[in-house]
């Protein structure tokens, strides 16, 4: 004991420090866990207004004082200003609200859940993540909110989208942006985002050949190389950890089936038609018409080459994202521009089935259980989803920033358009049109021809009628954290390497060996179980969407 | 100084007869007497507690199934499950092999080069040249891997600087992107790291060399020692302790091979040779959202690193006449 005491005395300070650490740790952890698994009971309106199915509640609400809402966006790049530009100023006035935006990453999001001090609204980016899957524990169901505070919400929310995000308890907790339903695809309002493009001067110089079959494609690339030795004949999106535009984008071009005959999961990577085209690309590579650099380039390097017109042809994914670069090339080279032509096509007669943003959409918005005024929060959702709100966030205020044409399309007023072309920073700062995208949708963008740069209009038109929903393939991966998810991640990584190795194969024998190694890898890594899970999830998707 | 002496625990027999209460009181008195000195260390202790010790509790997620919406408490325990998965994960072991391969190359070559470079700079008698060499060799250290990596991707491209030189010299007939060649990646990683850090690594050595007593050299000259003999018998022995310290620090970091460098230079073709433990943890933890797994790997790596550190310390102290640096 005496010895102990001596030690204690010697180490008094450090021991004290450790004790303090332990105490702090315990308190730090003790405060956690209040994230809210309590069942939600929605507060009463206290006579503020009587909900009416035919009128949006924000028009009925008589609440005098301004409501403060905190809105967390899980992205550091989000512009947190509110109430200074045309768009958000109008939102602020119409709804009598003041929104305080907070941005951050998953760590910050976790802090909210752990600390229990939740914001009113949360926007995340992965509807397959644990946050979205366990939404029932921390978010309020939109169905209940609509019923109690704002029945008009049901008129502006797409039914398919609501069904799609329905959880096991039959309720929907989050609503996404850019969620395209079957009706959207059918309407033709949403533009294609992929295209096989070629520089116009190159196209004319080589005699506008057809490039639909493998033989035609190979010979066109040879012609390009001999006539334009300084250009890279064939380019594609940067590969990185994915497949660039040589995976599912090329498969969509060739119309590779989405499912097998029995409606089960179909491994599109091993489709014969697709493999034929990979062999073709291998030939093109061996002829020296694909640059090795394309496999090592990152996104920036790729964009740089697009901007300077370094590629003669590109299989391009994400046309709108490259709009600026394509426009730069067109502006600097008025005689030349990239145009979309019929590129690689199925060798067995399938039609292209181009993909667009699916029903899952992009960002997804939730109202949390800690929302101080849930009635106001759902009003914001309804407002932004309605035609009125969509017109505001996309075009601004009628008469002030845009005018309506007789055919239903809209155009910016000359002064606004001028500013958009000459000073896009000020345009963004003053108006913020097209940027408040929490509930954005392409069908409203399509009404305004000024919303896309000149350089991509022909590219988008080319895709008309070639879009086909890929809904049944959405969110079919095994759940995060399961052994199957880990296997799949390994398989995807291997496919990424395999795809590039196939195209870079030195001999036919090499090509076949690489392919066999991939097949073997599938067998060794739980592939059959993954196929099973995916097939089940595809069936669930079908049920949700009412597809036979 | 006098105040300090008072607080030295005497450890005499008299002390042992005091009660705990007395001791606490004495401790408080001592503490109060040297409050100015103590107050200097308190911010450091608080900093350590908040940023170094409390986060250690977070390691428990290595034994849990943790997601973003869980708290440290609410996530369910899974025991050693994550570690079992690591053991059977081929990609993890690939990453371990790459990490060790690249690290040992860096250790083998990259450790000696700064020493040689420092001696060469030290031996330069033309001061301006000395300054110039130092500045040029330090420069790459101040550029981040994002910038350097971008430059290297450019240089190694089929039409880039590297291939152009080889083409002009007639060594090759067609440009090749060596970043796509997995067989060369370890060397690319090692040599580019040496290029970036070698100059910076000389600073410590130069500092220690500046402190060597010039009379040693004068005496050696009188005895007729050549330049090389002087380096071997005077410069190197004087640098021994700092070389050991550097070696210990380098060895303990063997498993932490450069993440930034890997993330920039890795591509689909060289991945099998480029993936290191850190980039693997990054991919699993941040991009796949598998926090528990990533933490488990991180914990394992930390434990092995501590073992390496202690071993390196033991070995170097044996070499240093049983004088331990740490």
Short mmCIF file of N, CA and C in Angstrom, two decimals, chain B residues 153-226:
data_model
loop_
_atom_site.label_atom_id
_atom_site.label_comp_id
_atom_site.label_asym_id
_atom_site.label_seq_id
_atom_site.Cartn_x
_atom_site.Cartn_y
_atom_site.Cartn_z
N UNK B 153 1.80 12.38 -63.87
CA UNK B 153 0.89 11.77 -64.83
C UNK B 153 1.14 12.37 -66.21
N UNK B 154 1.37 13.68 -66.22
CA UNK B 154 1.65 14.39 -67.46
C UNK B 154 2.98 13.94 -68.07
N UNK B 155 4.00 13.88 -67.25
CA UNK B 155 5.34 13.52 -67.76
C UNK B 155 5.37 12.10 -68.30
N UNK B 156 4.64 11.20 -67.62
CA UNK B 156 4.68 9.80 -68.03
C UNK B 156 3.70 9.48 -69.15
N UNK B 157 2.88 10.45 -69.58
CA UNK B 157 1.92 10.17 -70.64
C UNK B 157 2.70 9.86 -71.92
N UNK B 158 2.01 9.16 -72.85
CA UNK B 158 2.71 8.67 -74.05
C UNK B 158 3.39 9.78 -74.83
N UNK B 159 2.87 11.01 -74.69
CA UNK B 159 3.50 12.11 -75.43
C UNK B 159 4.20 13.06 -74.47
N UNK B 160 4.36 12.63 -73.23
CA UNK B 160 4.92 13.51 -72.20
C UNK B 160 6.43 13.58 -72.21
N UNK B 161 6.95 14.37 -71.30
CA UNK B 161 8.38 14.65 -71.18
C UNK B 161 9.24 13.38 -71.19
N UNK B 162 8.88 12.46 -70.30
CA UNK B 162 9.66 11.24 -70.08
C UNK B 162 9.83 10.45 -71.38
N UNK B 163 8.66 10.19 -72.04
CA UNK B 163 8.72 9.43 -73.29
C UNK B 163 9.43 10.20 -74.38
N UNK B 164 9.24 11.51 -74.38
CA UNK B 164 9.86 12.34 -75.41
C UNK B 164 11.38 12.24 -75.34
N UNK B 165 11.91 12.28 -74.11
CA UNK B 165 13.36 12.18 -73.95
C UNK B 165 13.85 10.81 -74.45
N UNK B 166 13.14 9.76 -74.02
CA UNK B 166 13.54 8.42 -74.45
C UNK B 166 13.45 8.27 -75.97
N UNK B 167 12.40 8.87 -76.56
CA UNK B 167 12.24 8.80 -78.01
C UNK B 167 13.38 9.54 -78.70
N UNK B 168 13.69 10.73 -78.20
CA UNK B 168 14.74 11.53 -78.82
C UNK B 168 16.11 10.85 -78.70
N UNK B 169 16.29 10.15 -77.60
CA UNK B 169 17.58 9.45 -77.42
C UNK B 169 17.62 8.15 -78.22
N UNK B 170 16.48 7.79 -78.79
CA UNK B 170 16.43 6.57 -79.58
C UNK B 170 16.38 5.31 -78.75
N UNK B 171 16.06 5.43 -77.46
CA UNK B 171 16.00 4.25 -76.59
C UNK B 171 14.73 3.43 -76.86
N UNK B 172 13.63 4.13 -77.12
CA UNK B 172 12.38 3.43 -77.45
C UNK B 172 11.87 3.95 -78.79
N UNK B 173 10.97 3.17 -79.42
CA UNK B 173 10.47 3.61 -80.72
C UNK B 173 9.03 4.11 -80.61
N UNK B 174 8.35 3.79 -79.47
CA UNK B 174 6.96 4.18 -79.32
C UNK B 174 6.72 4.56 -77.86
N UNK B 175 5.99 5.67 -77.65
CA UNK B 175 5.74 6.13 -76.29
C UNK B 175 4.93 5.11 -75.49
N UNK B 176 5.30 4.92 -74.22
CA UNK B 176 4.57 3.98 -73.36
C UNK B 176 4.24 4.69 -72.06
N UNK B 177 3.05 4.45 -71.54
CA UNK B 177 2.69 5.06 -70.27
C UNK B 177 3.09 4.11 -69.14
N UNK B 178 4.22 4.40 -68.49
CA UNK B 178 4.70 3.41 -67.51
C UNK B 178 3.85 3.38 -66.25
N UNK B 179 2.97 4.39 -66.08
CA UNK B 179 2.07 4.33 -64.92
C UNK B 179 1.06 3.19 -65.06
N UNK B 180 0.89 2.68 -66.29
CA UNK B 180 -0.06 1.58 -66.50
C UNK B 180 0.63 0.22 -66.29
N UNK B 181 1.93 0.25 -66.04
CA UNK B 181 2.67 -0.99 -65.91
C UNK B 181 2.83 -1.35 -64.44
N UNK B 182 2.06 -2.36 -63.96
CA UNK B 182 2.11 -2.65 -62.53
C UNK B 182 3.52 -3.03 -62.07
N UNK B 183 4.29 -3.66 -62.95
CA UNK B 183 5.62 -4.12 -62.57
C UNK B 183 6.56 -2.98 -62.18
N UNK B 184 6.26 -1.79 -62.68
CA UNK B 184 7.18 -0.68 -62.40
C UNK B 184 6.69 0.21 -61.26
N UNK B 185 5.49 -0.03 -60.79
CA UNK B 185 4.90 0.94 -59.86
C UNK B 185 5.72 1.14 -58.58
N UNK B 186 6.18 0.06 -57.98
CA UNK B 186 6.93 0.19 -56.72
C UNK B 186 8.11 1.14 -56.90
N UNK B 187 8.77 1.01 -58.04
CA UNK B 187 9.93 1.87 -58.29
C UNK B 187 9.51 3.31 -58.51
N UNK B 188 8.40 3.48 -59.23
CA UNK B 188 7.91 4.86 -59.47
C UNK B 188 7.60 5.50 -58.12
N UNK B 189 6.90 4.73 -57.26
CA UNK B 189 6.51 5.27 -55.95
C UNK B 189 7.75 5.62 -55.13
N UNK B 190 8.73 4.70 -55.14
CA UNK B 190 9.92 4.91 -54.32
C UNK B 190 10.73 6.10 -54.82
N UNK B 191 11.05 6.08 -56.12
CA UNK B 191 11.93 7.11 -56.64
C UNK B 191 11.28 8.49 -56.58
N UNK B 192 9.97 8.55 -56.85
CA UNK B 192 9.33 9.87 -56.82
C UNK B 192 9.28 10.39 -55.37
N UNK B 193 9.15 9.46 -54.43
CA UNK B 193 9.13 9.88 -53.02
C UNK B 193 10.51 10.39 -52.62
N UNK B 194 11.54 9.73 -53.09
CA UNK B 194 12.90 10.18 -52.77
C UNK B 194 13.14 11.56 -53.36
N UNK B 195 12.74 11.72 -54.61
CA UNK B 195 12.88 13.02 -55.27
C UNK B 195 12.21 14.12 -54.43
N UNK B 196 11.03 13.79 -53.90
CA UNK B 196 10.28 14.80 -53.15
C UNK B 196 10.92 15.08 -51.78
N UNK B 197 11.38 14.04 -51.10
CA UNK B 197 11.74 14.22 -49.69
C UNK B 197 13.24 14.21 -49.37
N UNK B 198 14.07 13.73 -50.31
CA UNK B 198 15.49 13.57 -49.97
C UNK B 198 16.10 14.89 -49.48
N UNK B 199 15.86 15.96 -50.20
CA UNK B 199 16.44 17.25 -49.84
C UNK B 199 16.01 17.68 -48.45
N UNK B 200 14.75 17.51 -48.17
CA UNK B 200 14.20 17.89 -46.87
C UNK B 200 14.83 17.06 -45.76
N UNK B 201 15.08 15.78 -46.08
CA UNK B 201 15.67 14.87 -45.10
C UNK B 201 17.07 15.27 -44.68
N UNK B 202 17.75 16.09 -45.48
CA UNK B 202 19.13 16.46 -45.15
C UNK B 202 19.20 17.49 -44.03
N UNK B 203 18.09 18.19 -43.77
CA UNK B 203 18.14 19.31 -42.83
C UNK B 203 18.67 18.89 -41.46
N UNK B 204 18.09 17.80 -40.93
CA UNK B 204 18.52 17.34 -39.60
C UNK B 204 20.01 17.01 -39.60
N UNK B 205 20.42 16.30 -40.64
CA UNK B 205 21.82 15.87 -40.71
C UNK B 205 22.75 17.08 -40.80
N UNK B 206 22.35 18.04 -41.63
CA UNK B 206 23.20 19.23 -41.78
C UNK B 206 23.32 19.98 -40.45
N UNK B 207 22.19 20.00 -39.72
CA UNK B 207 22.20 20.71 -38.44
C UNK B 207 23.18 20.05 -37.49
N UNK B 208 23.14 18.71 -37.46
CA UNK B 208 24.02 18.01 -36.52
C UNK B 208 25.48 18.14 -36.97
N UNK B 209 25.69 18.17 -38.28
CA UNK B 209 27.07 18.30 -38.79
C UNK B 209 27.65 19.67 -38.46
N UNK B 210 26.78 20.67 -38.46
CA UNK B 210 27.27 22.02 -38.18
C UNK B 210 27.80 22.12 -36.75
N UNK B 211 27.34 21.16 -35.91
CA UNK B 211 27.77 21.22 -34.50
C UNK B 211 29.05 20.43 -34.23
N UNK B 212 29.56 19.74 -35.26
CA UNK B 212 30.78 18.95 -35.03
C UNK B 212 31.95 19.92 -34.83
N UNK B 213 32.75 19.63 -33.84
CA UNK B 213 33.88 20.50 -33.50
C UNK B 213 34.92 20.49 -34.63
N UNK B 214 35.21 21.66 -35.25
CA UNK B 214 36.13 21.70 -36.39
C UNK B 214 37.54 21.24 -36.04
N UNK B 215 37.85 21.28 -34.76
CA UNK B 215 39.21 20.87 -34.39
C UNK B 215 39.47 19.39 -34.69
N UNK B 216 38.37 18.58 -34.65
CA UNK B 216 38.52 17.17 -35.02
C UNK B 216 39.13 17.06 -36.42
N UNK B 217 38.50 17.83 -37.34
CA UNK B 217 38.94 17.77 -38.73
C UNK B 217 40.37 18.26 -38.86
N UNK B 218 40.67 19.34 -38.13
CA UNK B 218 42.02 19.90 -38.22
C UNK B 218 43.06 18.86 -37.76
N UNK B 219 42.71 18.23 -36.65
CA UNK B 219 43.61 17.20 -36.13
C UNK B 219 43.79 16.08 -37.14
N UNK B 220 42.66 15.67 -37.72
CA UNK B 220 42.71 14.57 -38.69
C UNK B 220 43.57 14.95 -39.90
N UNK B 221 43.42 16.23 -40.34
CA UNK B 221 44.19 16.69 -41.50
C UNK B 221 45.69 16.59 -41.20
N UNK B 222 46.03 17.06 -39.98
CA UNK B 222 47.44 17.03 -39.59
C UNK B 222 47.96 15.59 -39.61
N UNK B 223 47.07 14.65 -39.18
CA UNK B 223 47.48 13.24 -39.18
C UNK B 223 47.50 12.65 -40.59
N UNK B 224 47.07 13.45 -41.57
CA UNK B 224 47.13 13.00 -42.95
C UNK B 224 45.91 12.22 -43.41
N UNK B 225 44.76 12.41 -42.73
CA UNK B 225 43.54 11.69 -43.15
C UNK B 225 42.99 12.31 -44.43
N UNK B 226 42.55 11.42 -45.34
CA UNK B 226 41.95 11.92 -46.59
C UNK B 226 40.52 12.42 -46.30
#
